Amino acid sequence: MLLVSAIGAFLLVRYVGDDLQPPVEAPVSVVNLTAATPNVLPRVLLTLVVVLLASRIVGWLAARLGQPPVIGEVIAGIALGPSLLGRFAPDASAYLFASFVTQPLYTLAQVGVVLFLFLVGLELDTRLLKTQSHQSVVISHASIVVPFMLGSVTALWVYPRFSLRNVPFDVFAMFMGVSMSVTAFPVLARILTDRGITRTNIGVITLACAAVDDVTAWCLLAMIVGFASGDASGALPTLGLTCAYLVAMLFVVRPLITRVANKLEPMLRLSKGTVATVLVCLLLSALLTEAIGVHALFGAFALGAIIPHESRLARDLASKLEDVTVLLFLPTYFAYTGLRTEIGLVEGAQQWLVCGGLVLVATAGKFGGSAVAGRLVGLSWDDASRVGVLMNTRGLMELVVLNLGLDLGVLSPQLFTMLVIMAVVTTMMTGPGLSLLDRHARLRVVRDTPRLADRADA
């Protein structure tokens, strides 16, 4: 009876309302907006499904091959772009990544990388920066200075061939130096954890060096963004405001956050209000650095870095944000990077030789600088080589830097593609490089065992 009464009442309302006329017609823009982009949400959801499935499948395959899963996810993103899907199935690529679909994906990707840089800051143990040993100090400085200088020298050769005309050489040279100097701290930490060497001397040294590298690289990149956004005179106010921002974060915001974190320590879990407050602070910090002119990513990283690493606040925030960031937002960012990476732009043997040369320069700078410095401060060649192999890991941090360079117009699409290939190859070298060193060490032990036995008999 209730349902019948409701239906009868609605029919009566409909009968009376048929003769009514609204006073204002619908705006033309609203009607056109719905007609111009039909079925946007289903198309975006379908593209996200394809992106997530591809990243999970290829990431699983990469893990089975002994590679970090993030490398498989990066390769999946590149495969969904014009390099593979766009070349062999252009209709499917055009349907999945239509112009009205890529804009929401771009927004999701940018939000995702802001959250990721915040998580990187949370994982960064700033105590490593204070309590470095003499070995870590020397290796970390060498692992920044040597690749930066090699990248700057390489710019002399690359700039007249692959740069854009409106890019000043000094900005280009500094960016090439930074792109060779980056180490992927999160990927490196996970590799050390998977191999069970986080607490060893090599693990501690490498983590300390990677932490210094990340902070130094982001400071250098902030300076480059200031110069790339305008002329030198216009960059000086940006650098001044950036310094003021860092001072305020270190000496005003950090003590406040530390005090709040200490009060939250006895709690079983963070309240939703606390998490919302931190997210608001994250967005405000990102907005502030974006307004200064050094990109929102720096604000996200800085806020994460000043939260005490071992506090409940940091641990609970990481556990709440990590899954959705790593499983949803980052694959979208990889797909966004893949859409901008067209391997077909690298044509002919000569250009592939240039790409190979960039890989060699990047490896020589990171591996060579770290290994030689490690040997000079007393590590054995085996341990120094392990540090060098680990420091050569670039991963997602390199992609963030390269995408920023492309957005600023410092990198041409062709050079961007070459450097993306360099980032993937150098990160893929880490696992096999460590396995090769371990195998060499075992063979040497087997070879030396009879000699030790003979000495014992004598």
mmCIF file of C-alpha atoms in Angstrom, residues 158-455:
data_model
loop_
_atom_site.group_PDB
_atom_site.id
_atom_site.type_symbol
_atom_site.label_atom_id
_atom_site.label_comp_id
_atom_site.label_asym_id
_atom_site.label_seq_id
_atom_site.Cartn_x
_atom_site.Cartn_y
_atom_site.Cartn_z
ATOM 1 C CA VAL A 158 74.585 16.812 -26.355
ATOM 2 C CA TYR A 159 73.450 20.461 -26.282
ATOM 3 C CA PRO A 160 74.110 21.371 -29.956
ATOM 4 C CA ARG A 161 72.544 18.107 -31.146
ATOM 5 C CA PHE A 162 69.450 17.444 -29.046
ATOM 6 C CA SER A 163 68.572 20.584 -27.069
ATOM 7 C CA LEU A 164 65.933 23.203 -27.818
ATOM 8 C CA ARG A 165 67.038 26.614 -29.089
ATOM 9 C CA ASN A 166 65.404 28.662 -26.346
ATOM 10 C CA VAL A 167 67.195 26.754 -23.535
ATOM 11 C CA PRO A 168 70.277 28.542 -22.090
ATOM 12 C CA PHE A 169 73.336 26.315 -21.980
ATOM 13 C CA ASP A 170 73.998 26.875 -18.257
ATOM 14 C CA VAL A 171 70.498 25.665 -17.330
ATOM 15 C CA PHE A 172 70.843 22.699 -19.681
ATOM 16 C CA ALA A 173 74.286 21.755 -18.328
ATOM 17 C CA MET A 174 73.110 21.953 -14.699
ATOM 18 C CA PHE A 175 70.059 19.838 -15.498
ATOM 19 C CA MET A 176 72.184 17.203 -17.232
ATOM 20 C CA GLY A 177 74.419 17.131 -14.165
ATOM 21 C CA VAL A 178 71.477 16.647 -11.783
ATOM 22 C CA SER A 179 69.899 13.966 -13.985
ATOM 23 C CA MET A 180 73.134 11.963 -13.733
ATOM 24 C CA SER A 181 73.362 12.489 -9.941
ATOM 25 C CA VAL A 182 69.980 11.154 -8.792
ATOM 26 C CA THR A 183 69.721 7.998 -6.675
ATOM 27 C CA ALA A 184 66.313 6.408 -6.035
ATOM 28 C CA PHE A 185 66.260 6.292 -2.229
ATOM 29 C CA PRO A 186 62.928 4.351 -1.907
ATOM 30 C CA VAL A 187 63.889 1.734 -4.531
ATOM 31 C CA LEU A 188 67.345 1.401 -2.988
ATOM 32 C CA ALA A 189 65.898 0.894 0.503
ATOM 33 C CA ARG A 190 63.606 -1.860 -0.778
ATOM 34 C CA ILE A 191 66.464 -3.617 -2.596
ATOM 35 C CA LEU A 192 68.522 -3.603 0.610
ATOM 36 C CA THR A 193 65.536 -4.936 2.602
ATOM 37 C CA ASP A 194 64.818 -7.715 0.078
ATOM 38 C CA ARG A 195 68.458 -8.843 0.253
ATOM 39 C CA GLY A 196 68.588 -8.600 4.047
ATOM 40 C CA ILE A 197 71.561 -6.226 4.149
ATOM 41 C CA THR A 198 69.906 -3.102 5.547
ATOM 42 C CA ARG A 199 71.711 -3.370 8.903
ATOM 43 C CA THR A 200 75.104 -4.314 7.469
ATOM 44 C CA ASN A 201 77.938 -1.825 7.131
ATOM 45 C CA ILE A 202 77.356 -1.615 3.369
ATOM 46 C CA GLY A 203 73.622 -1.083 3.857
ATOM 47 C CA VAL A 204 74.072 1.703 6.404
ATOM 48 C CA ILE A 205 76.710 3.471 4.297
ATOM 49 C CA THR A 206 74.618 3.224 1.138
ATOM 50 C CA LEU A 207 71.425 4.469 2.813
ATOM 51 C CA ALA A 208 73.287 7.426 4.302
ATOM 52 C CA CYS A 209 74.822 8.284 0.918
ATOM 53 C CA ALA A 210 71.465 7.960 -0.857
ATOM 54 C CA ALA A 211 69.809 10.224 1.714
ATOM 55 C CA VAL A 212 72.447 12.913 1.179
ATOM 56 C CA ASP A 213 72.161 12.469 -2.600
ATOM 57 C CA ASP A 214 68.394 12.927 -2.549
ATOM 58 C CA VAL A 215 68.499 16.088 -0.455
ATOM 59 C CA THR A 216 71.379 17.564 -2.477
ATOM 60 C CA ALA A 217 69.798 16.687 -5.821
ATOM 61 C CA TRP A 218 66.483 18.293 -4.866
ATOM 62 C CA CYS A 219 68.212 21.442 -3.638
ATOM 63 C CA LEU A 220 70.147 21.674 -6.917
ATOM 64 C CA LEU A 221 66.970 21.019 -8.872
ATOM 65 C CA ALA A 222 65.152 23.778 -6.987
ATOM 66 C CA MET A 223 67.907 26.182 -8.029
ATOM 67 C CA ILE A 224 67.678 25.020 -11.657
ATOM 68 C CA VAL A 225 63.882 25.453 -11.675
ATOM 69 C CA GLY A 226 64.379 29.007 -10.417
ATOM 70 C CA PHE A 227 66.751 29.791 -13.283
ATOM 71 C CA ALA A 228 64.667 27.952 -15.893
ATOM 72 C CA SER A 229 61.514 29.851 -14.926
ATOM 73 C CA GLY A 230 63.057 33.199 -15.827
ATOM 74 C CA ASP A 231 66.301 35.050 -16.359
ATOM 75 C CA ALA A 232 69.065 35.114 -13.759
ATOM 76 C CA SER A 233 67.825 38.328 -12.138
ATOM 77 C CA GLY A 234 64.304 36.905 -11.876
ATOM 78 C CA ALA A 235 65.654 33.705 -10.362
ATOM 79 C CA LEU A 236 67.350 35.470 -7.440
ATOM 80 C CA PRO A 237 64.076 36.366 -5.657
ATOM 81 C CA THR A 238 62.926 32.764 -6.177
ATOM 82 C CA LEU A 239 66.106 31.441 -4.583
ATOM 83 C CA GLY A 240 65.773 33.921 -1.718
ATOM 84 C CA LEU A 241 62.173 32.899 -1.060
ATOM 85 C CA THR A 242 63.178 29.237 -1.264
ATOM 86 C CA CYS A 243 65.865 29.758 1.373
ATOM 87 C CA ALA A 244 63.358 31.586 3.592
ATOM 88 C CA TYR A 245 60.882 28.729 3.119
ATOM 89 C CA LEU A 246 63.504 26.128 4.111
ATOM 90 C CA VAL A 247 64.550 28.132 7.175
ATOM 91 C CA ALA A 248 60.914 28.429 8.278
ATOM 92 C CA MET A 249 60.327 24.700 7.739
ATOM 93 C CA LEU A 250 63.448 23.697 9.687
ATOM 94 C CA PHE A 251 63.296 26.144 12.592
ATOM 95 C CA VAL A 252 59.573 26.925 12.960
ATOM 96 C CA VAL A 253 57.444 24.127 11.494
ATOM 97 C CA ARG A 254 59.701 21.207 12.408
ATOM 98 C CA PRO A 255 59.756 21.915 16.187
ATOM 99 C CA LEU A 256 55.962 22.241 16.142
ATOM 100 C CA ILE A 257 55.534 18.948 14.257
ATOM 101 C CA THR A 258 58.013 17.203 16.571
ATOM 102 C CA ARG A 259 56.051 18.399 19.603
ATOM 103 C CA VAL A 260 52.771 17.190 18.089
ATOM 104 C CA ALA A 261 54.351 13.849 17.103
ATOM 105 C CA ASN A 262 55.576 13.295 20.665
ATOM 106 C CA LYS A 263 52.081 13.939 22.049
ATOM 107 C CA LEU A 264 50.589 11.473 19.553
ATOM 108 C CA GLU A 265 53.097 8.719 20.423
ATOM 109 C CA PRO A 266 51.013 7.046 23.184
ATOM 110 C CA MET A 267 47.942 6.832 20.914
ATOM 111 C CA LEU A 268 46.999 3.483 19.382
ATOM 112 C CA ARG A 269 46.250 5.093 16.042
ATOM 113 C CA LEU A 270 45.887 8.511 14.490
ATOM 114 C CA SER A 271 42.480 10.131 14.401
ATOM 115 C CA LYS A 272 40.935 11.137 11.100
ATOM 116 C CA GLY A 273 41.213 14.766 12.176
ATOM 117 C CA THR A 274 44.981 14.433 12.599
ATOM 118 C CA VAL A 275 45.381 12.820 9.171
ATOM 119 C CA ALA A 276 43.210 15.510 7.581
ATOM 120 C CA THR A 277 45.279 18.233 9.258
ATOM 121 C CA VAL A 278 48.530 16.752 7.916
ATOM 122 C CA LEU A 279 47.042 16.471 4.413
ATOM 123 C CA VAL A 280 45.978 20.123 4.561
ATOM 124 C CA CYS A 281 49.522 21.063 5.624
ATOM 125 C CA LEU A 282 50.888 18.954 2.766
ATOM 126 C CA LEU A 283 48.718 20.739 0.206
ATOM 127 C CA LEU A 284 49.567 24.160 1.656
ATOM 128 C CA SER A 285 53.292 23.388 1.585
ATOM 129 C CA ALA A 286 53.026 22.212 -2.022
ATOM 130 C CA LEU A 287 50.997 25.300 -2.953
ATOM 131 C CA LEU A 288 53.552 27.570 -1.290
ATOM 132 C CA THR A 289 56.537 26.171 -3.188
ATOM 133 C CA GLU A 290 54.515 26.258 -6.401
ATOM 134 C CA ALA A 291 53.782 29.947 -5.758
ATOM 135 C CA ILE A 292 57.460 30.591 -5.026
ATOM 136 C CA GLY A 293 58.316 29.068 -8.400
ATOM 137 C CA VAL A 294 60.155 25.851 -7.497
ATOM 138 C CA HIS A 295 57.311 23.330 -8.108
ATOM 139 C CA ALA A 296 54.859 21.730 -5.699
ATOM 140 C CA LEU A 297 56.964 18.559 -5.437
ATOM 141 C CA PHE A 298 59.570 20.323 -3.295
ATOM 142 C CA GLY A 299 56.967 21.378 -0.751
ATOM 143 C CA ALA A 300 55.642 17.824 -0.478
ATOM 144 C CA PHE A 301 59.134 16.365 -0.032
ATOM 145 C CA ALA A 302 60.172 19.010 2.510
ATOM 146 C CA LEU A 303 57.116 18.486 4.722
ATOM 147 C CA GLY A 304 57.621 14.722 4.730
ATOM 148 C CA ALA A 305 61.323 15.109 5.559
ATOM 149 C CA ILE A 306 60.741 17.246 8.668
ATOM 150 C CA ILE A 307 58.301 14.775 10.255
ATOM 151 C CA PRO A 308 60.283 12.557 12.687
ATOM 152 C CA HIS A 309 61.093 9.369 10.787
ATOM 153 C CA GLU A 310 60.469 6.868 13.621
ATOM 154 C CA SER A 311 57.395 8.585 15.106
ATOM 155 C CA ARG A 312 53.925 7.083 15.134
ATOM 156 C CA LEU A 313 52.801 10.043 13.060
ATOM 157 C CA ALA A 314 55.196 9.087 10.234
ATOM 158 C CA ARG A 315 54.482 5.361 10.463
ATOM 159 C CA ASP A 316 50.700 5.715 10.481
ATOM 160 C CA LEU A 317 50.682 8.289 7.686
ATOM 161 C CA ALA A 318 52.873 6.023 5.553
ATOM 162 C CA SER A 319 50.638 3.000 6.177
ATOM 163 C CA LYS A 320 47.489 4.977 5.315
ATOM 164 C CA LEU A 321 48.836 6.636 2.160
ATOM 165 C CA GLU A 322 51.300 4.126 0.745
ATOM 166 C CA ASP A 323 48.920 1.548 -0.729
ATOM 167 C CA VAL A 324 46.667 3.956 -2.610
ATOM 168 C CA THR A 325 49.684 5.957 -3.799
ATOM 169 C CA VAL A 326 51.754 2.979 -4.956
ATOM 170 C CA LEU A 327 48.900 0.882 -6.371
ATOM 171 C CA LEU A 328 46.724 3.575 -7.982
ATOM 172 C CA PHE A 329 48.489 6.888 -8.442
ATOM 173 C CA LEU A 330 52.003 5.768 -9.414
ATOM 174 C CA PRO A 331 50.897 3.435 -12.260
ATOM 175 C CA THR A 332 48.943 6.407 -13.588
ATOM 176 C CA TYR A 333 52.124 8.476 -13.404
ATOM 177 C CA PHE A 334 54.032 5.763 -15.277
ATOM 178 C CA ALA A 335 51.355 5.720 -17.976
ATOM 179 C CA TYR A 336 51.585 9.526 -18.159
ATOM 180 C CA THR A 337 55.371 9.215 -18.544
ATOM 181 C CA GLY A 338 54.911 6.485 -21.149
ATOM 182 C CA LEU A 339 52.623 8.716 -23.221
ATOM 183 C CA ARG A 340 55.485 11.260 -23.372
ATOM 184 C CA THR A 341 58.141 8.642 -24.156
ATOM 185 C CA GLU A 342 58.366 7.645 -27.807
ATOM 186 C CA ILE A 343 61.258 5.277 -28.388
ATOM 187 C CA GLY A 344 60.720 5.712 -32.129
ATOM 188 C CA LEU A 345 62.166 9.229 -31.784
ATOM 189 C CA VAL A 346 65.585 7.608 -31.277
ATOM 190 C CA GLU A 347 66.401 6.745 -34.890
ATOM 191 C CA GLY A 348 69.428 5.177 -36.489
ATOM 192 C CA ALA A 349 72.583 3.630 -35.127
ATOM 193 C CA GLN A 350 74.169 6.994 -34.354
ATOM 194 C CA GLN A 351 71.384 8.134 -32.040
ATOM 195 C CA TRP A 352 71.287 4.762 -30.294
ATOM 196 C CA LEU A 353 75.036 5.103 -29.759
ATOM 197 C CA VAL A 354 74.346 8.478 -28.138
ATOM 198 C CA CYS A 355 71.736 6.805 -25.909
ATOM 199 C CA GLY A 356 74.261 4.119 -25.003
ATOM 200 C CA GLY A 357 76.815 6.831 -24.306
ATOM 201 C CA LEU A 358 74.434 8.488 -21.842
ATOM 202 C CA VAL A 359 74.011 5.145 -20.046
ATOM 203 C CA LEU A 360 77.809 4.746 -19.869
ATOM 204 C CA VAL A 361 78.319 8.292 -18.577
ATOM 205 C CA ALA A 362 75.622 7.868 -15.937
ATOM 206 C CA THR A 363 77.057 4.527 -14.822
ATOM 207 C CA ALA A 364 80.653 5.757 -14.830
ATOM 208 C CA GLY A 365 79.704 8.768 -12.727
ATOM 209 C CA LYS A 366 77.639 6.967 -10.095
ATOM 210 C CA PHE A 367 79.339 3.579 -9.974
ATOM 211 C CA GLY A 368 82.851 4.859 -10.622
ATOM 212 C CA GLY A 369 82.647 7.846 -8.286
ATOM 213 C CA SER A 370 81.104 5.843 -5.433
ATOM 214 C CA ALA A 371 83.331 2.768 -5.825
ATOM 215 C CA VAL A 372 86.612 4.678 -6.092
ATOM 216 C CA ALA A 373 85.680 6.899 -3.148
ATOM 217 C CA GLY A 374 84.727 3.816 -1.131
ATOM 218 C CA ARG A 375 88.062 2.203 -1.864
ATOM 219 C CA LEU A 376 89.951 5.360 -0.897
ATOM 220 C CA VAL A 377 88.272 5.451 2.533
ATOM 221 C CA GLY A 378 89.176 1.857 3.363
ATOM 222 C CA LEU A 379 86.470 -0.406 1.906
ATOM 223 C CA SER A 380 87.549 -3.519 0.039
ATOM 224 C CA TRP A 381 87.051 -3.514 -3.708
ATOM 225 C CA ASP A 382 84.121 -5.941 -3.285
ATOM 226 C CA ASP A 383 82.328 -3.710 -0.782
ATOM 227 C CA ALA A 384 83.181 -0.533 -2.689
ATOM 228 C CA SER A 385 81.807 -2.108 -5.875
ATOM 229 C CA ARG A 386 78.579 -3.053 -4.086
ATOM 230 C CA VAL A 387 78.150 0.522 -2.917
ATOM 231 C CA GLY A 388 78.753 1.724 -6.473
ATOM 232 C CA VAL A 389 76.192 -0.689 -7.949
ATOM 233 C CA LEU A 390 73.568 0.305 -5.370
ATOM 234 C CA MET A 391 74.148 4.036 -5.820
ATOM 235 C CA ASN A 392 73.606 3.641 -9.572
ATOM 236 C CA THR A 393 69.922 2.859 -8.892
ATOM 237 C CA ARG A 394 67.778 5.694 -10.282
ATOM 238 C CA GLY A 395 64.230 4.396 -10.593
ATOM 239 C CA LEU A 396 61.204 6.624 -10.126
ATOM 240 C CA MET A 397 63.112 9.593 -8.706
ATOM 241 C CA GLU A 398 64.873 9.995 -12.049
ATOM 242 C CA LEU A 399 61.540 9.913 -13.901
ATOM 243 C CA VAL A 400 60.205 12.687 -11.670
ATOM 244 C CA VAL A 401 63.268 14.811 -12.454
ATOM 245 C CA LEU A 402 63.030 14.102 -16.198
ATOM 246 C CA ASN A 403 59.306 14.897 -16.380
ATOM 247 C CA LEU A 404 60.010 18.157 -14.588
ATOM 248 C CA GLY A 405 62.705 18.952 -17.160
ATOM 249 C CA LEU A 406 60.283 18.236 -20.012
ATOM 250 C CA ASP A 407 57.570 20.394 -18.414
ATOM 251 C CA LEU A 408 60.043 23.271 -18.042
ATOM 252 C CA GLY A 409 61.117 22.950 -21.672
ATOM 253 C CA VAL A 410 64.724 22.144 -20.730
ATOM 254 C CA LEU A 411 64.611 18.708 -22.409
ATOM 255 C CA SER A 412 63.482 17.968 -25.930
ATOM 256 C CA PRO A 413 61.159 14.948 -26.374
ATOM 257 C CA GLN A 414 63.988 13.043 -28.057
ATOM 258 C CA LEU A 415 66.493 13.636 -25.257
ATOM 259 C CA PHE A 416 63.759 12.952 -22.684
ATOM 260 C CA THR A 417 63.249 9.515 -24.259
ATOM 261 C CA MET A 418 66.987 8.790 -24.180
ATOM 262 C CA LEU A 419 67.241 9.722 -20.517
ATOM 263 C CA VAL A 420 64.168 7.620 -19.636
ATOM 264 C CA ILE A 421 65.901 4.653 -21.270
ATOM 265 C CA MET A 422 69.019 5.493 -19.248
ATOM 266 C CA ALA A 423 66.995 5.535 -16.007
ATOM 267 C CA VAL A 424 65.414 2.146 -16.733
ATOM 268 C CA VAL A 425 68.671 0.485 -17.822
ATOM 269 C CA THR A 426 70.763 1.733 -14.885
ATOM 270 C CA THR A 427 68.109 0.600 -12.393
ATOM 271 C CA MET A 428 67.837 -2.822 -14.063
ATOM 272 C CA MET A 429 71.606 -3.219 -13.697
ATOM 273 C CA THR A 430 71.412 -3.180 -9.878
ATOM 274 C CA GLY A 431 70.081 -6.695 -9.241
ATOM 275 C CA PRO A 432 72.330 -8.513 -11.749
ATOM 276 C CA GLY A 433 75.301 -6.414 -10.654
ATOM 277 C CA LEU A 434 74.885 -7.419 -6.997
ATOM 278 C CA SER A 435 74.352 -11.071 -7.968
ATOM 279 C CA LEU A 436 77.518 -11.020 -10.087
ATOM 280 C CA LEU A 437 79.540 -9.579 -7.198
ATOM 281 C CA ASP A 438 78.122 -12.185 -4.801
ATOM 282 C CA ARG A 439 78.976 -14.989 -7.218
ATOM 283 C CA HIS A 440 82.496 -13.642 -7.641
ATOM 284 C CA ALA A 441 82.933 -13.491 -3.872
ATOM 285 C CA ARG A 442 81.750 -17.110 -3.446
ATOM 286 C CA LEU A 443 84.089 -18.336 -6.190
ATOM 287 C CA ARG A 444 87.003 -16.555 -4.558
ATOM 288 C CA VAL A 445 86.177 -18.189 -1.205
ATOM 289 C CA VAL A 446 86.056 -21.633 -2.854
ATOM 290 C CA ARG A 447 89.313 -20.934 -4.671
ATOM 291 C CA ASP A 448 91.075 -19.739 -1.514
ATOM 292 C CA THR A 449 89.823 -22.563 0.753
ATOM 293 C CA PRO A 450 92.457 -25.159 -0.363
ATOM 294 C CA ARG A 451 95.219 -22.596 0.167
ATOM 295 C CA LEU A 452 94.004 -21.920 3.704
ATOM 296 C CA ALA A 453 93.843 -25.680 4.361
ATOM 297 C CA ASP A 454 97.399 -26.121 3.088
ATOM 298 C CA ARG A 455 98.604 -23.353 5.371
#
